[in-house]
Structure formats: structure tokens, C-alpha cells
Amino acid sequence: MKRFMLLFFLLSFSTSSHCGIDEGLISVATSKSATYYSRYNTREFLAIEKLDQSINFEDPDLELLNATIFHLTNKEREKRKLEPLVYSAALRNAAQLHSEQMRDLKFYSHTNRKRKAFASHADRIRYFGRRFPFTGENIHKVPAVKVKYHSARNLTNVKAHYSVTPLTYLELARQIVKGWMQSSGHRANILDKDYKYLGCGNALPLSTTSHGRRMYTLSTQNFAGP
């Protein structure tokens, strides 16, 4: 018998507002953002030049990152002769909500204990108007930047310092999906033949801190059966 939901936990080092959500949360999917899913197949999407641009945290293309994770997930399925998952705006919005609340409310869990109305991923999906026979969720927390240490150089009077370089959209998305594929529970969700729909959401860092060490991306995937 098919389980109602799959919940797995992974911690890897490696605007419009919606009515009823506190503080103007969240970045809700639009018809324009849906073109990343309707206009391209996986091969065509992953050839988009913008994927190789470094992420500008002051003005990121959040939906480009969401869609890159979506298409990389389908690439893993297609390698194994599985049907690609279909984009769902409701699942995307539920995933986006959870990622932004994990960042803004400072927690990392499938369960949101700080907003009871959004406690489980099933609650979040229902909030956006959809009910499915069974659902699942993956979450991930990964560095959004590359941090490099530079030692002091006495002859040139250069002090020891760190340099922080943002990842590209493709680099970050690959890092997220790779982490899930290396975890048996998350991999099982991605390769589950009974799932039909997928939505991805990400919360990028709002600001830098010392040496970029706290510049993490919080990523969520929501899956659903037919």
C-alpha cells in the first residue's frame, strides 16, 4: 500500500505576497515563471546561457534557480527511464513558502513549529488549494558561495583574508540535487515512479556575514501522486 507521505531530513555542509501569510511572505509563482517549465524540455532548459551566470543576491532570478533544480531532478529520472515529473504551481508555492520560512524564522526541519497553520508539508500544499492522494518532501541546506582563504604575503604587505564568490545558478542547483541523490531517502523521493508532480522553492541569503560562512541556501522540493 502506498504510504501517505515521505519525510526525510538532510543537513549537508557541502513578490508578491499571498493573502493570509505573515509579513508579506512569499514569492508566489506567476504565469511568466511557468514558462521555464512549459517552453523547454530538460535538455533545452539546461542549455540556457544564463545558468552559468553568478547569482546576484541583490537581484536574483529565483525562479530560474527553482526551475534548474526541477529540470536537474527530471534529468536524474530520465537517466533511469522514468517519466519526467510535471510542474505544479501549488507544489512550487508550498516549497517556496517553506524555504522562506525556514530562513526567516530560523529553523531547519520538515515541521514548522513556529507557524501551526503550515506545520506539515501537507498543510502547506492544502493552503495553496490542492489535495493529492500522497505527497513527499525533500529539504536541503547548502552554501551559496565559494569561500577561499588567502594567506598573508609579507613582501607585498597583503594581509590574510577571505574571498567570497557566489555560485552560478547551475553550480548551486547541481550541488543541491547531488546532495539529495547521495541520500537514500531523498533519492527515493526523486526516483519514485508513483509521483507525477513536482514543485521546487529556494530561499537565498538576505545578507553576507563574516567570510560568507553563513550564506546558505535553503531548498525544498514537494512531490505528489496523481
PDB file of C-alpha atoms in Angstrom:
ATOM      1  CA  MET A   1       0.000   0.000   0.000  1.00  0.00           C
ATOM      2  CA  LYS A   2       1.327   3.414  -0.907  1.00  0.00           C
ATOM      3  CA  ARG A   3       2.408   5.493   2.071  1.00  0.00           C
ATOM      4  CA  PHE A   4       0.650   8.803   2.573  1.00  0.00           C
ATOM      5  CA  MET A   5       3.842  10.813   2.775  1.00  0.00           C
ATOM      6  CA  LEU A   6       7.597  10.505   2.819  1.00  0.00           C
ATOM      7  CA  LEU A   7       9.548  12.738   5.180  1.00  0.00           C
ATOM      8  CA  PHE A   8      13.313  12.698   5.144  1.00  0.00           C
ATOM      9  CA  PHE A   9      15.830  15.030   6.734  1.00  0.00           C
ATOM     10  CA  LEU A  10      19.186  16.082   5.310  1.00  0.00           C
ATOM     11  CA  LEU A  11      21.745  18.566   6.588  1.00  0.00           C
ATOM     12  CA  SER A  12      24.656  18.849   4.174  1.00  0.00           C
ATOM     13  CA  PHE A  13      27.633  21.081   4.579  1.00  0.00           C
ATOM     14  CA  SER A  14      28.729  20.650   1.291  1.00  0.00           C
ATOM     15  CA  THR A  15       6.703  39.441  -4.892  1.00  0.00           C
ATOM     16  CA  SER A  16       4.145  39.486  -4.471  1.00  0.00           C
ATOM     17  CA  SER A  17       2.532  38.386  -1.239  1.00  0.00           C
ATOM     18  CA  HIS A  18      -0.130  35.721  -0.823  1.00  0.00           C
ATOM     19  CA  CYS A  19      -3.153  36.654   1.191  1.00  0.00           C
ATOM     20  CA  GLY A  20      -3.049  35.314   4.731  1.00  0.00           C
ATOM     21  CA  ILE A  21       0.695  34.772   5.068  1.00  0.00           C
ATOM     22  CA  ASP A  22       2.509  36.795   7.717  1.00  0.00           C
ATOM     23  CA  GLU A  23       4.855  39.643   6.784  1.00  0.00           C
ATOM     24  CA  GLY A  24       4.215  39.564   3.049  1.00  0.00           C
ATOM     25  CA  LEU A  25       5.673  36.071   2.612  1.00  0.00           C
ATOM     26  CA  ILE A  26       6.093  34.667  -0.109  1.00  0.00           C
ATOM     27  CA  SER A  27       7.384  34.983  -3.676  1.00  0.00           C
ATOM     28  CA  VAL A  28       4.409  33.390  -5.434  1.00  0.00           C
ATOM     29  CA  ALA A  29       4.660  31.666  -8.817  1.00  0.00           C
ATOM     30  CA  THR A  30       3.381  33.635 -11.812  1.00  0.00           C
ATOM     31  CA  SER A  31       2.391  32.709 -15.345  1.00  0.00           C
ATOM     32  CA  LYS A  32       5.660  34.253 -16.508  1.00  0.00           C
ATOM     33  CA  SER A  33       7.728  31.990 -14.252  1.00  0.00           C
ATOM     34  CA  ALA A  34       5.840  28.966 -15.576  1.00  0.00           C
ATOM     35  CA  THR A  35       7.455  29.466 -18.995  1.00  0.00           C
ATOM     36  CA  TYR A  36      10.641  27.871 -17.640  1.00  0.00           C
ATOM     37  CA  TYR A  37       8.626  24.656 -17.433  1.00  0.00           C
ATOM     38  CA  SER A  38       6.225  24.912 -20.379  1.00  0.00           C
ATOM     39  CA  ARG A  39       8.574  26.288 -23.029  1.00  0.00           C
ATOM     40  CA  TYR A  40      11.575  23.998 -22.527  1.00  0.00           C
ATOM     41  CA  ASN A  41      12.265  20.309 -22.150  1.00  0.00           C
ATOM     42  CA  THR A  42      15.090  19.357 -19.786  1.00  0.00           C
ATOM     43  CA  ARG A  43      17.830  19.306 -22.432  1.00  0.00           C
ATOM     44  CA  GLU A  44      16.793  22.683 -23.864  1.00  0.00           C
ATOM     45  CA  PHE A  45      16.497  24.327 -20.465  1.00  0.00           C
ATOM     46  CA  LEU A  46      19.921  23.190 -19.256  1.00  0.00           C
ATOM     47  CA  ALA A  47      21.475  24.818 -22.351  1.00  0.00           C
ATOM     48  CA  ILE A  48      20.274  28.325 -21.346  1.00  0.00           C
ATOM     49  CA  GLU A  49      23.331  30.588 -21.085  1.00  0.00           C
ATOM     50  CA  LYS A  50      22.051  32.450 -18.034  1.00  0.00           C
ATOM     51  CA  LEU A  51      22.507  29.318 -15.914  1.00  0.00           C
ATOM     52  CA  ASP A  52      26.267  29.977 -15.995  1.00  0.00           C
ATOM     53  CA  GLN A  53      25.901  33.477 -14.531  1.00  0.00           C
ATOM     54  CA  SER A  54      26.894  34.063 -10.909  1.00  0.00           C
ATOM     55  CA  ILE A  55      23.883  34.671  -8.675  1.00  0.00           C
ATOM     56  CA  ASN A  56      23.378  38.314  -7.751  1.00  0.00           C
ATOM     57  CA  PHE A  57      21.966  38.156  -4.223  1.00  0.00           C
ATOM     58  CA  GLU A  58      20.696  41.727  -4.508  1.00  0.00           C
ATOM     59  CA  ASP A  59      18.527  40.829  -7.519  1.00  0.00           C
ATOM     60  CA  PRO A  60      18.401  37.047  -8.041  1.00  0.00           C
ATOM     61  CA  ASP A  61      16.308  35.231 -10.614  1.00  0.00           C
ATOM     62  CA  LEU A  62      14.749  32.980  -8.018  1.00  0.00           C
ATOM     63  CA  GLU A  63      12.517  31.185 -10.461  1.00  0.00           C
ATOM     64  CA  LEU A  64      15.499  30.345 -12.654  1.00  0.00           C
ATOM     65  CA  LEU A  65      17.089  28.557  -9.685  1.00  0.00           C
ATOM     66  CA  ASN A  66      13.838  26.756  -8.859  1.00  0.00           C
ATOM     67  CA  ALA A  67      13.461  25.621 -12.453  1.00  0.00           C
ATOM     68  CA  THR A  68      17.091  24.500 -12.694  1.00  0.00           C
ATOM     69  CA  ILE A  69      16.599  22.193  -9.717  1.00  0.00           C
ATOM     70  CA  PHE A  70      13.347  20.966 -11.251  1.00  0.00           C
ATOM     71  CA  HIS A  71      14.986  20.082 -14.580  1.00  0.00           C
ATOM     72  CA  LEU A  72      18.066  18.511 -12.967  1.00  0.00           C
ATOM     73  CA  THR A  73      15.700  16.334 -10.938  1.00  0.00           C
ATOM     74  CA  ASN A  74      13.963  15.202 -14.122  1.00  0.00           C
ATOM     75  CA  LYS A  75      17.362  14.550 -15.699  1.00  0.00           C
ATOM     76  CA  GLU A  76      18.059  12.035 -12.925  1.00  0.00           C
ATOM     77  CA  ARG A  77      14.728  10.345 -13.627  1.00  0.00           C
ATOM     78  CA  GLU A  78      15.269  10.289 -17.367  1.00  0.00           C
ATOM     79  CA  LYS A  79      18.665   8.603 -16.911  1.00  0.00           C
ATOM     80  CA  ARG A  80      16.747   5.714 -15.367  1.00  0.00           C
ATOM     81  CA  LYS A  81      13.942   5.612 -17.953  1.00  0.00           C
ATOM     82  CA  LEU A  82      11.403   7.100 -15.556  1.00  0.00           C
ATOM     83  CA  GLU A  83       8.688   9.515 -16.629  1.00  0.00           C
ATOM     84  CA  PRO A  84       9.607  13.183 -16.044  1.00  0.00           C
ATOM     85  CA  LEU A  85       7.693  14.966 -13.312  1.00  0.00           C
ATOM     86  CA  VAL A  86       5.143  17.639 -14.220  1.00  0.00           C
ATOM     87  CA  TYR A  87       5.407  21.170 -12.819  1.00  0.00           C
ATOM     88  CA  SER A  88       2.800  22.138 -10.221  1.00  0.00           C
ATOM     89  CA  ALA A  89       2.453  25.788  -9.183  1.00  0.00           C
ATOM     90  CA  ALA A  90       0.768  24.739  -5.921  1.00  0.00           C
ATOM     91  CA  LEU A  91       3.681  22.469  -5.012  1.00  0.00           C
ATOM     92  CA  ARG A  92       6.145  25.178  -6.035  1.00  0.00           C
ATOM     93  CA  ASN A  93       4.380  27.732  -3.821  1.00  0.00           C
ATOM     94  CA  ALA A  94       4.289  25.314  -0.868  1.00  0.00           C
ATOM     95  CA  ALA A  95       8.005  24.606  -1.322  1.00  0.00           C
ATOM     96  CA  GLN A  96       8.833  28.308  -1.674  1.00  0.00           C
ATOM     97  CA  LEU A  97       6.848  29.136   1.450  1.00  0.00           C
ATOM     98  CA  HIS A  98       8.685  26.526   3.493  1.00  0.00           C
ATOM     99  CA  SER A  99      12.137  27.572   2.294  1.00  0.00           C
ATOM    100  CA  GLU A 100      11.474  31.244   3.046  1.00  0.00           C
ATOM    101  CA  GLN A 101      10.005  30.475   6.467  1.00  0.00           C
ATOM    102  CA  MET A 102      12.951  28.242   7.376  1.00  0.00           C
ATOM    103  CA  ARG A 103      15.260  31.137   6.533  1.00  0.00           C
ATOM    104  CA  ASP A 104      13.263  33.959   8.083  1.00  0.00           C
ATOM    105  CA  LEU A 105      12.085  32.106  11.193  1.00  0.00           C
ATOM    106  CA  LYS A 106      15.493  30.457  11.657  1.00  0.00           C
ATOM    107  CA  PHE A 107      14.754  26.722  11.731  1.00  0.00           C
ATOM    108  CA  TYR A 108      15.624  23.710   9.600  1.00  0.00           C
ATOM    109  CA  SER A 109      13.048  20.937   9.652  1.00  0.00           C
ATOM    110  CA  HIS A 110      10.172  19.430   7.706  1.00  0.00           C
ATOM    111  CA  THR A 111       7.936  20.545  10.572  1.00  0.00           C
ATOM    112  CA  ASN A 112       7.225  24.247  11.053  1.00  0.00           C
ATOM    113  CA  ARG A 113       6.616  24.606  14.785  1.00  0.00           C
ATOM    114  CA  LYS A 114       6.547  28.392  14.576  1.00  0.00           C
ATOM    115  CA  ARG A 115       3.534  28.628  12.240  1.00  0.00           C
ATOM    116  CA  LYS A 116       0.956  25.981  13.149  1.00  0.00           C
ATOM    117  CA  ALA A 117      -1.112  26.611  10.025  1.00  0.00           C
ATOM    118  CA  PHE A 118       1.897  25.461   7.972  1.00  0.00           C
ATOM    119  CA  ALA A 119       3.144  22.732  10.308  1.00  0.00           C
ATOM    120  CA  SER A 120       3.425  19.914   7.747  1.00  0.00           C
ATOM    121  CA  HIS A 121       4.090  19.892   4.048  1.00  0.00           C
ATOM    122  CA  ALA A 122       0.533  18.579   3.565  1.00  0.00           C
ATOM    123  CA  ASP A 123      -0.767  21.693   5.377  1.00  0.00           C
ATOM    124  CA  ARG A 124       1.302  23.928   3.119  1.00  0.00           C
ATOM    125  CA  ILE A 125       0.122  22.233  -0.054  1.00  0.00           C
ATOM    126  CA  ARG A 126      -3.536  22.415   1.026  1.00  0.00           C
ATOM    127  CA  TYR A 127      -3.103  26.113   1.744  1.00  0.00           C
ATOM    128  CA  PHE A 128      -2.416  26.645  -1.936  1.00  0.00           C
ATOM    129  CA  GLY A 129      -5.593  24.856  -2.928  1.00  0.00           C
ATOM    130  CA  ARG A 130      -4.506  21.346  -3.856  1.00  0.00           C
ATOM    131  CA  ARG A 131      -5.077  17.931  -2.341  1.00  0.00           C
ATOM    132  CA  PHE A 132      -3.240  14.851  -3.557  1.00  0.00           C
ATOM    133  CA  PRO A 133      -3.546  11.151  -2.649  1.00  0.00           C
ATOM    134  CA  PHE A 134       0.057  11.111  -1.412  1.00  0.00           C
ATOM    135  CA  THR A 135       2.852  13.627  -1.133  1.00  0.00           C
ATOM    136  CA  GLY A 136       6.520  13.845  -0.163  1.00  0.00           C
ATOM    137  CA  GLU A 137       9.138  16.448   0.621  1.00  0.00           C
ATOM    138  CA  ASN A 138      12.893  16.938   0.395  1.00  0.00           C
ATOM    139  CA  ILE A 139      14.771  19.767   2.093  1.00  0.00           C
ATOM    140  CA  HIS A 140      18.412  20.795   1.890  1.00  0.00           C
ATOM    141  CA  LYS A 141      20.750  23.452   3.259  1.00  0.00           C
ATOM    142  CA  VAL A 142      23.876  24.217   1.222  1.00  0.00           C
ATOM    143  CA  PRO A 143      26.452  27.031   0.945  1.00  0.00           C
ATOM    144  CA  ALA A 144      25.505  29.604  -1.682  1.00  0.00           C
ATOM    145  CA  VAL A 145      29.074  30.853  -2.138  1.00  0.00           C
ATOM    146  CA  LYS A 146      32.617  29.622  -2.585  1.00  0.00           C
ATOM    147  CA  VAL A 147      34.906  30.812   0.214  1.00  0.00           C
ATOM    148  CA  LYS A 148      38.664  30.860  -0.345  1.00  0.00           C
ATOM    149  CA  TYR A 149      41.348  31.690   2.220  1.00  0.00           C
ATOM    150  CA  HIS A 150      44.328  33.764   1.092  1.00  0.00           C
ATOM    151  CA  SER A 151      47.415  33.680   3.309  1.00  0.00           C
ATOM    152  CA  ALA A 152      49.410  36.777   4.192  1.00  0.00           C
ATOM    153  CA  ARG A 153      52.228  37.929   1.921  1.00  0.00           C
ATOM    154  CA  ASN A 154      54.807  39.912   3.843  1.00  0.00           C
ATOM    155  CA  LEU A 155      56.765  41.140   0.839  1.00  0.00           C
ATOM    156  CA  THR A 156      53.705  42.745  -0.740  1.00  0.00           C
ATOM    157  CA  ASN A 157      52.125  43.793   2.580  1.00  0.00           C
ATOM    158  CA  VAL A 158      48.986  41.777   1.849  1.00  0.00           C
ATOM    159  CA  LYS A 159      47.152  40.596   4.967  1.00  0.00           C
ATOM    160  CA  ALA A 160      45.490  37.211   5.266  1.00  0.00           C
ATOM    161  CA  HIS A 161      41.928  37.409   4.031  1.00  0.00           C
ATOM    162  CA  TYR A 162      38.973  35.505   2.623  1.00  0.00           C
ATOM    163  CA  SER A 163      37.361  35.973  -0.763  1.00  0.00           C
ATOM    164  CA  VAL A 164      33.706  35.113  -1.295  1.00  0.00           C
ATOM    165  CA  THR A 165      32.411  34.216  -4.752  1.00  0.00           C
ATOM    166  CA  PRO A 166      28.711  33.493  -5.451  1.00  0.00           C
ATOM    167  CA  LEU A 167      27.946  30.220  -7.208  1.00  0.00           C
ATOM    168  CA  THR A 168      26.281  30.203 -10.606  1.00  0.00           C
ATOM    169  CA  TYR A 169      22.664  29.077 -10.879  1.00  0.00           C
ATOM    170  CA  LEU A 170      23.780  25.770 -12.378  1.00  0.00           C
ATOM    171  CA  GLU A 171      26.541  25.190  -9.800  1.00  0.00           C
ATOM    172  CA  LEU A 172      24.182  25.760  -6.886  1.00  0.00           C
ATOM    173  CA  ALA A 173      21.382  23.642  -8.364  1.00  0.00           C
ATOM    174  CA  ARG A 174      23.788  20.781  -9.105  1.00  0.00           C
ATOM    175  CA  GLN A 175      25.120  20.908  -5.562  1.00  0.00           C
ATOM    176  CA  ILE A 176      21.580  20.678  -4.147  1.00  0.00           C
ATOM    177  CA  VAL A 177      20.432  17.800  -6.371  1.00  0.00           C
ATOM    178  CA  LYS A 178      23.722  15.924  -5.890  1.00  0.00           C
ATOM    179  CA  GLY A 179      23.237  16.077  -2.126  1.00  0.00           C
ATOM    180  CA  TRP A 180      19.761  14.610  -2.417  1.00  0.00           C
ATOM    181  CA  MET A 181      20.903  11.868  -4.774  1.00  0.00           C
ATOM    182  CA  GLN A 182      23.598  10.844  -2.283  1.00  0.00           C
ATOM    183  CA  SER A 183      20.979  10.354   0.455  1.00  0.00           C
ATOM    184  CA  SER A 184      18.888   7.185   0.180  1.00  0.00           C
ATOM    185  CA  GLY A 185      15.651   8.726   1.445  1.00  0.00           C
ATOM    186  CA  HIS A 186      15.816  11.821  -0.751  1.00  0.00           C
ATOM    187  CA  ARG A 187      16.914   9.768  -3.739  1.00  0.00           C
ATOM    188  CA  ALA A 188      13.886   7.501  -3.209  1.00  0.00           C
ATOM    189  CA  ASN A 189      11.574  10.519  -3.488  1.00  0.00           C
ATOM    190  CA  ILE A 190      13.272  11.765  -6.659  1.00  0.00           C
ATOM    191  CA  LEU A 191      13.103   8.342  -8.329  1.00  0.00           C
ATOM    192  CA  ASP A 192       9.678   7.276  -7.066  1.00  0.00           C
ATOM    193  CA  LYS A 193       7.751   6.054 -10.122  1.00  0.00           C
ATOM    194  CA  ASP A 194       4.416   6.813  -8.457  1.00  0.00           C
ATOM    195  CA  TYR A 195       4.984  10.538  -8.198  1.00  0.00           C
ATOM    196  CA  LYS A 196       3.694  12.680 -11.058  1.00  0.00           C
ATOM    197  CA  TYR A 197       4.069  16.314  -9.931  1.00  0.00           C
ATOM    198  CA  LEU A 198       6.928  18.412  -8.555  1.00  0.00           C
ATOM    199  CA  GLY A 199       7.486  21.954  -7.337  1.00  0.00           C
ATOM    200  CA  CYS A 200      10.744  23.452  -6.051  1.00  0.00           C
ATOM    201  CA  GLY A 201      11.381  26.516  -3.896  1.00  0.00           C
ATOM    202  CA  ASN A 202      14.504  28.228  -2.583  1.00  0.00           C
ATOM    203  CA  ALA A 203      15.380  30.947  -0.097  1.00  0.00           C
ATOM    204  CA  LEU A 204      18.677  32.683  -0.802  1.00  0.00           C
ATOM    205  CA  PRO A 205      20.724  34.574   1.831  1.00  0.00           C
ATOM    206  CA  LEU A 206      19.467  38.081   2.543  1.00  0.00           C
ATOM    207  CA  SER A 207      22.883  39.421   3.519  1.00  0.00           C
ATOM    208  CA  THR A 208      26.510  38.442   3.974  1.00  0.00           C
ATOM    209  CA  THR A 209      28.181  37.681   7.295  1.00  0.00           C
ATOM    210  CA  SER A 210      31.782  37.031   8.311  1.00  0.00           C
ATOM    211  CA  HIS A 211      33.666  35.419   5.421  1.00  0.00           C
ATOM    212  CA  GLY A 212      30.363  34.353   3.832  1.00  0.00           C
ATOM    213  CA  ARG A 213      30.232  31.376   6.161  1.00  0.00           C
ATOM    214  CA  ARG A 214      26.537  31.769   6.897  1.00  0.00           C
ATOM    215  CA  MET A 215      25.488  32.345   3.310  1.00  0.00           C
ATOM    216  CA  TYR A 216      23.334  29.255   2.894  1.00  0.00           C
ATOM    217  CA  THR A 217      20.523  28.434   0.516  1.00  0.00           C
ATOM    218  CA  LEU A 218      17.507  26.624   1.946  1.00  0.00           C
ATOM    219  CA  SER A 219      15.901  24.411  -0.676  1.00  0.00           C
ATOM    220  CA  THR A 220      12.613  22.483  -0.673  1.00  0.00           C
ATOM    221  CA  GLN A 221      11.019  20.034  -3.108  1.00  0.00           C
ATOM    222  CA  ASN A 222       7.393  18.924  -2.875  1.00  0.00           C
ATOM    223  CA  PHE A 223       6.247  15.795  -4.711  1.00  0.00           C
ATOM    224  CA  ALA A 224       2.731  14.475  -5.285  1.00  0.00           C
ATOM    225  CA  GLY A 225       0.976  11.480  -6.741  1.00  0.00           C
ATOM    226  CA  PRO A 226      -1.686  11.723  -9.396  1.00  0.00           C
TER     227      PRO A 226
END
